[in-house]
Amino acid sequence: MDRIDIRILQALQRDGRISNQQLATEVGISPAACWRRMKALEDSGVIERYTALLNRDKVNLKLCAFIHITLARHVRESTAEFEAAVRQRPEVMECFVTTGEADFILRVVTENIATFDAFLEGFLFSIPWISQIKSNIALREIKLETALPLDQGQS
């Protein structure tokens, strides 16, 4: 990727609905060249998909929790089954395998504490391979970025 590709990606991260003409003007290339570069970025998997970012409060998903999960046994079967189960849950926005005290960290969004409790009781507490669950409820969101910092170390 060269500097123009990075500028295209930065612009798309700000506004995924920008027209090809506007994008080409912004990055200083022809619309045809811009389209070819975007197509190459899509085909190579650099651009995975386009999406809309929603305001959680306005769609009534006011509770955000971070759940630290420790598995009872670290065997491929239990890990794979846990990961497959988590992928099926729409409340789970992100799931990371981590080092340290927890094996996994989940970011979960729900309507309120009652729906969060139902998620815990109806889903997580029923998974036999989990030995420990620790939850942290977010009180305020200070920063949430979706754009990757593509120009780090470049001046």
Coordinates of N, CA, C and O in Angstrom, one line a residue:
M1 N 0.8 -1.2 0.0 CA 0.0 0.0 0.0 C 0.9 1.2 0.0 O 1.8 1.3 0.8
D2 N 0.5 2.2 -0.8 CA 1.2 3.4 -0.8 C 0.4 4.5 -0.2 O -0.7 4.3 0.4
R3 N 0.9 5.7 -0.2 CA 0.3 6.8 0.5 C -1.1 7.1 0.0 O -2.0 7.5 0.7
I4 N -1.3 7.0 -1.3 CA -2.7 7.2 -1.9 C -3.7 6.2 -1.4 O -4.8 6.5 -1.0
D5 N -3.3 4.9 -1.3 CA -4.1 3.9 -0.7 C -4.5 4.2 0.7 O -5.7 4.1 1.1
I6 N -3.5 4.7 1.5 CA -3.8 5.0 2.9 C -4.8 6.2 2.9 O -5.7 6.2 3.8
R7 N -4.6 7.2 2.1 CA -5.5 8.3 2.1 C -6.9 7.9 1.7 O -7.9 8.4 2.2
I8 N -7.0 6.9 0.7 CA -8.3 6.4 0.4 C -9.0 5.7 1.6 O -10.1 5.9 1.9
L9 N -8.2 4.9 2.2 CA -8.7 4.1 3.4 C -9.1 5.1 4.5 O -10.2 4.9 5.2
Q10 N -8.3 6.1 4.8 CA -8.7 7.1 5.8 C -10.0 7.8 5.5 O -10.9 8.0 6.3
A11 N -10.2 8.2 4.2 CA -11.4 8.9 3.8 C -12.6 7.9 3.9 O -13.7 8.3 4.4
L12 N -12.4 6.7 3.5 CA -13.5 5.7 3.6 C -13.9 5.4 5.1 O -15.0 5.2 5.4
Q13 N -12.9 5.4 6.0 CA -13.2 5.2 7.4 C -14.0 6.4 8.0 O -14.8 6.2 8.9
R14 N -13.8 7.6 7.4 CA -14.5 8.7 7.9 C -16.0 8.7 7.3 O -16.9 9.1 8.0
D15 N -16.1 8.3 6.1 CA -17.4 8.3 5.4 C -17.4 7.2 4.4 O -16.9 7.4 3.2
G16 N -18.0 6.0 4.7 CA -18.0 4.9 3.8 C -19.0 5.1 2.7 O -19.0 4.3 1.7
R17 N -19.8 6.2 2.7 CA -20.7 6.4 1.6 C -20.3 7.5 0.7 O -21.0 8.0 -0.2
I18 N -19.0 7.9 0.8 CA -18.5 9.0 -0.1 C -18.5 8.4 -1.5 O -18.3 7.3 -1.8
S19 N -18.9 9.3 -2.4 CA -18.9 8.9 -3.8 C -17.5 8.7 -4.4 O -16.6 9.3 -3.8
N20 N -17.4 7.9 -5.4 CA -16.1 7.7 -6.0 C -15.5 9.0 -6.5 O -14.3 9.3 -6.4
Q21 N -16.4 9.9 -7.1 CA -15.9 11.2 -7.6 C -15.4 12.0 -6.4 O -14.3 12.6 -6.6
Q22 N -16.1 12.1 -5.3 CA -15.6 12.9 -4.2 C -14.3 12.3 -3.6 O -13.4 13.0 -3.3
L23 N -14.3 11.0 -3.5 CA -13.1 10.3 -3.0 C -11.9 10.6 -3.9 O -10.8 11.0 -3.4
A24 N -12.0 10.5 -5.2 CA -11.0 10.8 -6.1 C -10.5 12.2 -6.0 O -9.2 12.4 -6.0
T25 N -11.4 13.1 -5.9 CA -11.0 14.5 -5.7 C -10.2 14.7 -4.4 O -9.2 15.4 -4.3
E26 N -10.7 14.1 -3.3 CA -10.1 14.3 -2.0 C -8.7 13.7 -2.0 O -7.8 14.3 -1.4
V27 N -8.4 12.6 -2.7 CA -7.1 12.0 -2.6 C -6.2 12.5 -3.8 O -5.0 12.1 -3.9
G28 N -6.8 13.2 -4.8 CA -6.0 13.8 -5.8 C -5.7 12.8 -7.0 O -4.6 12.9 -7.6
I29 N -6.6 11.9 -7.3 CA -6.4 11.0 -8.5 C -7.7 11.0 -9.3 O -8.7 11.6 -8.9
S30 N -7.6 10.4 -10.5 CA -8.8 10.4 -11.4 C -9.8 9.4 -10.8 O -9.5 8.5 -10.1
P31 N -11.1 9.6 -11.1 CA -12.1 8.6 -10.7 C -11.9 7.2 -11.1 O -12.1 6.3 -10.3
A32 N -11.4 7.0 -12.3 CA -11.1 5.6 -12.8 C -10.0 5.0 -11.9 O -10.1 3.8 -11.5
A33 N -8.9 5.7 -11.7 CA -7.8 5.2 -10.9 C -8.3 5.0 -9.4 O -7.9 4.0 -8.8
C34 N -9.1 5.8 -8.9 CA -9.6 5.7 -7.6 C -10.5 4.4 -7.5 O -10.3 3.6 -6.6
W35 N -11.3 4.2 -8.5 CA -12.2 3.0 -8.5 C -11.3 1.7 -8.5 O -11.6 0.7 -7.8
R36 N -10.3 1.7 -9.4 CA -9.4 0.5 -9.5 C -8.7 0.3 -8.2 O -8.6 -0.9 -7.7
R37 N -8.2 1.3 -7.5 CA -7.5 1.1 -6.2 C -8.5 0.6 -5.2 O -8.1 -0.3 -4.4
M38 N -9.7 1.2 -5.1 CA -10.7 0.7 -4.1 C -11.0 -0.8 -4.4 O -11.1 -1.6 -3.5
K39 N -11.2 -1.2 -5.7 CA -11.5 -2.6 -6.0 C -10.3 -3.5 -5.6 O -10.6 -4.6 -5.1
A40 N -9.1 -3.0 -5.8 CA -7.9 -3.8 -5.4 C -7.9 -4.0 -3.9 O -7.6 -5.1 -3.4
L41 N -8.2 -2.9 -3.2 CA -8.3 -3.0 -1.7 C -9.4 -3.9 -1.2 O -9.2 -4.7 -0.2
E42 N -10.5 -3.9 -1.9 CA -11.6 -4.9 -1.5 C -11.2 -6.3 -1.9 O -11.3 -7.2 -1.1
D43 N -10.6 -6.5 -3.1 CA -10.3 -7.9 -3.5 C -9.2 -8.5 -2.7 O -9.2 -9.7 -2.5
S44 N -8.3 -7.6 -2.2 CA -7.2 -8.2 -1.3 C -7.6 -8.4 0.1 O -6.8 -8.9 0.9
G45 N -8.8 -7.9 0.5 CA -9.3 -8.1 1.8 C -8.9 -7.0 2.8 O -9.3 -7.1 4.0
V46 N -8.2 -6.0 2.3 CA -7.9 -4.8 3.2 C -9.2 -4.2 3.6 O -9.5 -3.9 4.8
I47 N -10.1 -4.0 2.7 CA -11.5 -3.5 3.0 C -12.4 -4.8 3.1 O -12.6 -5.5 2.1
E48 N -12.8 -5.1 4.3 CA -13.6 -6.3 4.5 C -15.1 -6.1 4.2 O -15.7 -7.0 3.6
R49 N -15.6 -5.0 4.5 CA -17.0 -4.7 4.3 C -17.3 -3.2 4.6 O -16.5 -2.5 5.2
Y50 N -18.5 -2.8 4.2 CA -19.0 -1.5 4.5 C -20.2 -1.6 5.5 O -21.0 -2.6 5.4
T51 N -20.3 -0.7 6.4 CA -21.3 -0.8 7.4 C -21.8 0.6 7.9 O -21.1 1.6 7.6
A52 N -22.9 0.6 8.6 CA -23.3 1.9 9.3 C -23.1 1.8 10.8 O -23.3 0.7 11.4
L53 N -22.6 2.8 11.4 CA -22.4 2.9 12.8 C -23.6 3.5 13.5 O -24.1 4.5 13.1
L54 N -24.2 2.7 14.4 CA -25.4 3.2 15.1 C -25.1 3.7 16.5 O -24.2 3.3 17.1
N55 N -26.0 4.6 16.9 CA -25.9 5.2 18.3 C -26.6 4.2 19.2 O -27.8 4.0 19.1
R56 N -25.8 3.6 20.1 CA -26.4 2.5 21.0 C -27.5 3.1 21.8 O -28.6 2.4 22.0
D57 N -27.4 4.3 22.4 CA -28.5 4.8 23.2 C -29.8 5.0 22.4 O -30.9 4.7 22.9
K58 N -29.7 5.4 21.1 CA -30.9 5.7 20.3 C -31.5 4.4 19.8 O -32.7 4.4 19.4
V59 N -30.8 3.3 19.9 CA -31.5 2.0 19.6 C -31.7 1.1 20.8 O -31.9 -0.1 20.8
N60 N -31.7 1.8 22.0 CA -32.0 1.2 23.3 C -31.1 0.1 23.7 O -31.5 -0.9 24.3
L61 N -29.8 0.2 23.4 CA -28.8 -0.7 23.9 C -27.9 0.0 24.8 O -26.7 0.3 24.5
K62 N -28.4 0.4 26.0 CA -27.7 1.3 26.9 C -26.6 0.7 27.8 O -25.8 1.4 28.3
L63 N -26.6 -0.6 27.9 CA -25.7 -1.2 28.8 C -24.5 -1.8 28.0 O -24.8 -2.6 27.1
C64 N -23.3 -1.5 28.4 CA -22.1 -2.1 27.8 C -21.3 -2.7 28.9 O -21.0 -2.0 29.9
A65 N -20.9 -4.0 28.7 CA -20.2 -4.7 29.8 C -19.0 -5.3 29.1 O -19.0 -5.7 28.0
F66 N -17.9 -5.5 29.9 CA -16.7 -6.2 29.6 C -16.7 -7.4 30.5 O -16.7 -7.3 31.7
I67 N -16.6 -8.6 29.9 CA -16.7 -9.8 30.7 C -15.4 -10.6 30.5 O -15.0 -10.8 29.4
H68 N -14.7 -10.9 31.6 CA -13.5 -11.6 31.6 C -13.8 -13.0 31.9 O -14.4 -13.3 33.0
I69 N -13.4 -13.9 31.0 CA -13.8 -15.3 31.2 C -12.5 -16.2 31.3 O -11.6 -16.1 30.5
T70 N -12.5 -17.1 32.3 CA -11.5 -18.1 32.4 C -12.1 -19.5 32.2 O -13.1 -19.8 32.8
L71 N -11.4 -20.2 31.4 CA -11.9 -21.6 31.1 C -11.3 -22.5 32.2 O -10.2 -22.3 32.7
A72 N -12.1 -23.6 32.4 CA -11.7 -24.6 33.4 C -10.5 -25.4 32.9 O -9.6 -25.7 33.6
R73 N -10.6 -25.8 31.6 CA -9.5 -26.5 31.0 C -9.1 -25.9 29.7 O -10.0 -25.4 28.9
H74 N -7.9 -25.9 29.4 CA -7.4 -25.3 28.1 C -7.1 -26.4 27.1 O -6.0 -26.8 26.8
V75 N -8.2 -26.9 26.6 CA -8.1 -28.0 25.5 C -8.8 -27.4 24.3 O -9.7 -26.6 24.4
R76 N -8.4 -27.9 23.2 CA -8.9 -27.4 21.9 C -10.4 -27.5 21.8 O -11.1 -26.6 21.3
E77 N -11.0 -28.6 22.3 CA -12.4 -28.9 22.2 C -13.2 -27.8 22.9 O -14.1 -27.2 22.4
S78 N -12.8 -27.5 24.2 CA -13.6 -26.6 25.0 C -13.4 -25.2 24.4 O -14.4 -24.4 24.4
T79 N -12.2 -24.8 24.0 CA -12.0 -23.5 23.4 C -12.8 -23.3 22.1 O -13.4 -22.3 21.9
A80 N -12.7 -24.3 21.2 CA -13.5 -24.2 20.0 C -15.0 -24.1 20.2 O -15.7 -23.3 19.5
E81 N -15.5 -24.9 21.1 CA -16.9 -24.9 21.4 C -17.3 -23.5 22.0 O -18.4 -23.0 21.7
F82 N -16.5 -23.0 22.9 CA -16.8 -21.7 23.5 C -16.8 -20.6 22.4 O -17.8 -19.8 22.3
E83 N -15.8 -20.6 21.6 CA -15.7 -19.6 20.5 C -16.9 -19.7 19.6 O -17.5 -18.7 19.2
A84 N -17.3 -20.9 19.2 CA -18.5 -21.1 18.3 C -19.8 -20.6 19.0 O -20.6 -19.9 18.3
A85 N -19.9 -20.9 20.3 CA -21.1 -20.4 21.0 C -21.2 -18.9 21.1 O -22.2 -18.3 20.8
V86 N -20.0 -18.3 21.3 CA -20.0 -16.8 21.4 C -20.3 -16.1 20.1 O -21.0 -15.1 20.0
R87 N -19.8 -16.7 19.0 CA -20.1 -16.2 17.7 C -21.6 -16.1 17.4 O -22.0 -15.3 16.6
Q88 N -22.4 -17.0 18.0 CA -23.8 -17.0 17.7 C -24.6 -16.0 18.5 O -25.8 -15.8 18.2
R89 N -24.0 -15.3 19.5 CA -24.7 -14.4 20.3 C -24.7 -13.0 19.8 O -23.6 -12.4 19.7
P90 N -25.8 -12.4 19.5 CA -25.8 -11.0 18.9 C -25.4 -10.0 20.0 O -24.9 -8.9 19.6
E91 N -25.5 -10.3 21.2 CA -25.1 -9.3 22.3 C -23.6 -9.1 22.4 O -23.1 -8.1 22.8
V92 N -22.9 -10.2 21.9 CA -21.4 -10.1 22.0 C -20.9 -9.4 20.8 O -21.0 -9.8 19.6
M93 N -20.4 -8.2 21.0 CA -19.9 -7.3 20.0 C -18.5 -7.6 19.6 O -18.1 -7.5 18.4
E94 N -17.7 -8.0 20.6 CA -16.3 -8.4 20.4 C -15.9 -9.5 21.3 O -16.4 -9.6 22.4
C95 N -15.0 -10.3 20.9 CA -14.4 -11.4 21.7 C -13.0 -11.5 21.4 O -12.6 -11.7 20.2
F96 N -12.2 -11.5 22.4 CA -10.7 -11.6 22.2 C -10.2 -12.7 23.1 O -10.5 -12.9 24.2
V97 N -9.2 -13.4 22.5 CA -8.4 -14.4 23.3 C -7.3 -13.5 23.9 O -6.7 -12.7 23.2
T98 N -7.1 -13.6 25.2 CA -6.1 -12.7 25.8 C -5.1 -13.5 26.7 O -5.3 -14.7 27.0
T99 N -4.0 -12.8 27.0 CA -3.1 -13.3 28.0 C -3.5 -12.7 29.3 O -4.3 -11.8 29.4
G100 N -2.8 -13.2 30.4 CA -3.1 -12.6 31.7 C -4.1 -13.5 32.4 O -4.2 -14.7 32.2
E101 N -4.9 -12.9 33.3 CA -5.8 -13.6 34.2 C -7.0 -14.2 33.4 O -7.4 -15.3 33.8
A102 N -7.5 -13.6 32.4 CA -8.6 -14.1 31.7 C -8.2 -14.7 30.4 O -7.2 -14.3 29.8
D103 N -8.9 -15.8 30.0 CA -8.6 -16.4 28.7 C -9.3 -15.6 27.5 O -8.8 -15.6 26.4
F104 N -10.5 -15.1 27.8 CA -11.2 -14.3 26.9 C -11.8 -13.0 27.5 O -12.1 -13.0 28.7
I105 N -11.9 -12.0 26.7 CA -12.6 -10.8 27.1 C -13.7 -10.5 26.0 O -13.4 -10.5 24.8
L106 N -14.9 -10.4 26.5 CA -16.0 -10.1 25.7 C -16.5 -8.6 25.9 O -16.5 -8.2 27.0
R107 N -16.9 -8.0 24.8 CA -17.7 -6.7 25.0 C -19.1 -7.0 24.6 O -19.4 -7.5 23.5
V108 N -20.0 -6.8 25.5 CA -21.4 -7.2 25.4 C -22.3 -5.9 25.5 O -22.0 -5.1 26.4
V109 N -23.3 -5.8 24.6 CA -24.2 -4.7 24.8 C -25.6 -5.3 24.9 O -26.0 -6.3 24.2
T110 N -26.4 -4.7 25.9 CA -27.8 -5.1 26.1 C -28.6 -3.9 26.4 O -28.1 -2.8 26.6
E111 N -29.9 -4.1 26.5 CA -30.8 -3.0 26.8 C -30.6 -2.4 28.2 O -30.5 -1.2 28.4
N112 N -30.4 -3.3 29.2 CA -30.4 -2.8 30.6 C -29.8 -4.0 31.5 O -29.4 -5.0 30.9
I113 N -29.8 -3.7 32.8 CA -29.2 -4.7 33.7 C -30.0 -6.0 33.7 O -29.4 -7.1 33.8
A114 N -31.3 -6.0 33.5 CA -32.1 -7.2 33.5 C -31.8 -8.0 32.2 O -31.7 -9.3 32.4
T115 N -31.6 -7.4 31.1 CA -31.3 -8.2 29.9 C -29.8 -8.7 30.0 O -29.5 -9.8 29.4
F116 N -29.0 -8.0 30.6 CA -27.6 -8.4 30.9 C -27.6 -9.7 31.8 O -26.9 -10.7 31.5
D117 N -28.4 -9.6 32.8 CA -28.5 -10.7 33.8 C -29.1 -11.9 33.0 O -28.6 -13.1 33.2
A118 N -30.0 -11.7 32.2 CA -30.6 -12.8 31.4 C -29.5 -13.4 30.5 O -29.5 -14.7 30.3
F119 N -28.7 -12.6 29.9 CA -27.6 -13.1 29.0 C -26.6 -14.0 29.9 O -26.2 -15.1 29.5
L120 N -26.3 -13.5 31.1 CA -25.4 -14.3 31.9 C -26.1 -15.6 32.3 O -25.5 -16.7 32.2
E121 N -27.3 -15.5 32.9 CA -28.0 -16.7 33.4 C -28.3 -17.7 32.2 O -28.1 -18.9 32.4
G122 N -28.8 -17.2 31.1 CA -29.3 -18.0 30.1 C -28.2 -18.5 29.2 O -28.4 -19.5 28.4
F123 N -27.1 -17.9 29.2 CA -26.0 -18.3 28.2 C -24.7 -18.6 28.9 O -24.3 -19.8 29.0
L124 N -24.0 -17.6 29.4 CA -22.7 -17.9 30.0 C -22.7 -18.8 31.1 O -21.8 -19.7 31.2
F125 N -23.6 -18.7 32.1 CA -23.6 -19.6 33.2 C -23.9 -21.0 32.9 O -23.6 -21.9 33.7
S126 N -24.4 -21.3 31.7 CA -24.8 -22.6 31.3 C -23.6 -23.3 30.5 O -23.7 -24.5 30.2
I127 N -22.5 -22.6 30.3 CA -21.4 -23.2 29.5 C -20.5 -23.9 30.5 O -20.0 -23.3 31.4
P128 N -20.4 -25.3 30.4 CA -19.7 -26.0 31.4 C -18.2 -25.8 31.5 O -17.6 -26.1 32.5
W129 N -17.6 -25.3 30.4 CA -16.1 -25.2 30.4 C -15.6 -23.9 31.1 O -14.4 -23.7 31.2
I130 N -16.5 -23.1 31.5 CA -16.1 -21.8 32.2 C -15.9 -22.0 33.6 O -16.8 -22.6 34.3
S131 N -14.8 -21.6 34.1 CA -14.5 -21.7 35.6 C -14.7 -20.4 36.3 O -15.1 -20.4 37.5
Q132 N -14.6 -19.2 35.6 CA -14.7 -18.0 36.3 C -15.2 -16.9 35.3 O -14.7 -16.9 34.1
I133 N -16.1 -16.1 35.8 CA -16.6 -14.9 35.0 C -16.6 -13.7 35.8 O -17.0 -13.7 37.0
K134 N -15.9 -12.7 35.3 CA -15.9 -11.4 36.0 C -16.4 -10.3 35.0 O -16.0 -10.3 33.9
S135 N -17.4 -9.5 35.5 CA -18.0 -8.5 34.6 C -17.7 -7.1 35.1 O -17.6 -6.9 36.3
N136 N -17.4 -6.2 34.2 CA -17.3 -4.8 34.5 C -18.3 -4.1 33.6 O -18.3 -4.3 32.4
I137 N -19.2 -3.3 34.2 CA -20.2 -2.5 33.5 C -19.6 -1.1 33.2 O -19.0 -0.4 34.1
A138 N -19.7 -0.7 32.0 CA -19.2 0.7 31.6 C -20.1 1.7 32.1 O -21.4 1.6 31.9
L139 N -19.6 2.7 32.8 CA -20.4 3.8 33.3 C -20.6 4.9 32.3 O -21.7 5.5 32.1
R140 N -19.5 5.2 31.6 CA -19.5 6.2 30.5 C -18.6 5.8 29.4 O -17.6 5.1 29.7
E141 N -18.9 6.2 28.3 CA -18.0 6.0 27.1 C -17.2 7.2 26.9 O -17.7 8.3 26.6
I142 N -15.9 7.1 27.0 CA -15.0 8.3 26.9 C -14.6 8.4 25.4 O -14.5 9.5 24.8
K143 N -14.2 7.3 24.8 CA -13.7 7.3 23.4 C -14.1 5.9 22.8 O -13.9 4.9 23.4
L144 N -14.6 6.0 21.6 CA -14.9 4.8 20.8 C -14.6 5.2 19.4 O -15.2 6.0 18.8
E145 N -13.5 4.6 18.9 CA -13.1 4.8 17.5 C -13.3 3.5 16.7 O -13.1 2.4 17.2
T146 N -13.6 3.7 15.4 CA -13.7 2.5 14.5 C -12.6 2.6 13.5 O -12.3 1.7 12.8
A147 N -12.1 3.8 13.3 CA -11.1 4.1 12.2 C -9.7 3.6 12.7 O -9.3 4.0 13.8
L148 N -9.1 2.8 12.0 CA -7.7 2.3 12.3 C -6.7 3.4 12.1 O -6.9 4.2 11.1
P149 N -5.7 3.6 13.0 CA -4.7 4.7 12.8 C -3.7 4.3 11.8 O -2.6 3.8 12.1
L150 N -4.0 4.5 10.5 CA -3.2 4.1 9.4 C -1.9 4.9 9.2 O -1.0 4.4 8.6
D151 N -1.9 6.1 9.7 CA -0.7 6.9 9.4 C 0.3 6.9 10.6 O 1.1 7.8 10.7
Q152 N 0.3 5.9 11.5 CA 1.2 5.9 12.6 C 2.6 5.7 12.0 O 2.9 4.9 11.1
G153 N 3.5 6.5 12.5 CA 4.9 6.4 12.1 C 5.3 7.0 10.7 O 6.4 6.9 10.3
Q154 N 4.3 7.5 10.1 CA 4.5 8.1 8.8 C 4.3 9.6 8.9 O 3.4 10.1 9.4
S155 N 5.3 10.3 8.3 CA 5.2 11.8 8.4 C 5.3 12.4 7.0 O 6.0 11.8 6.1

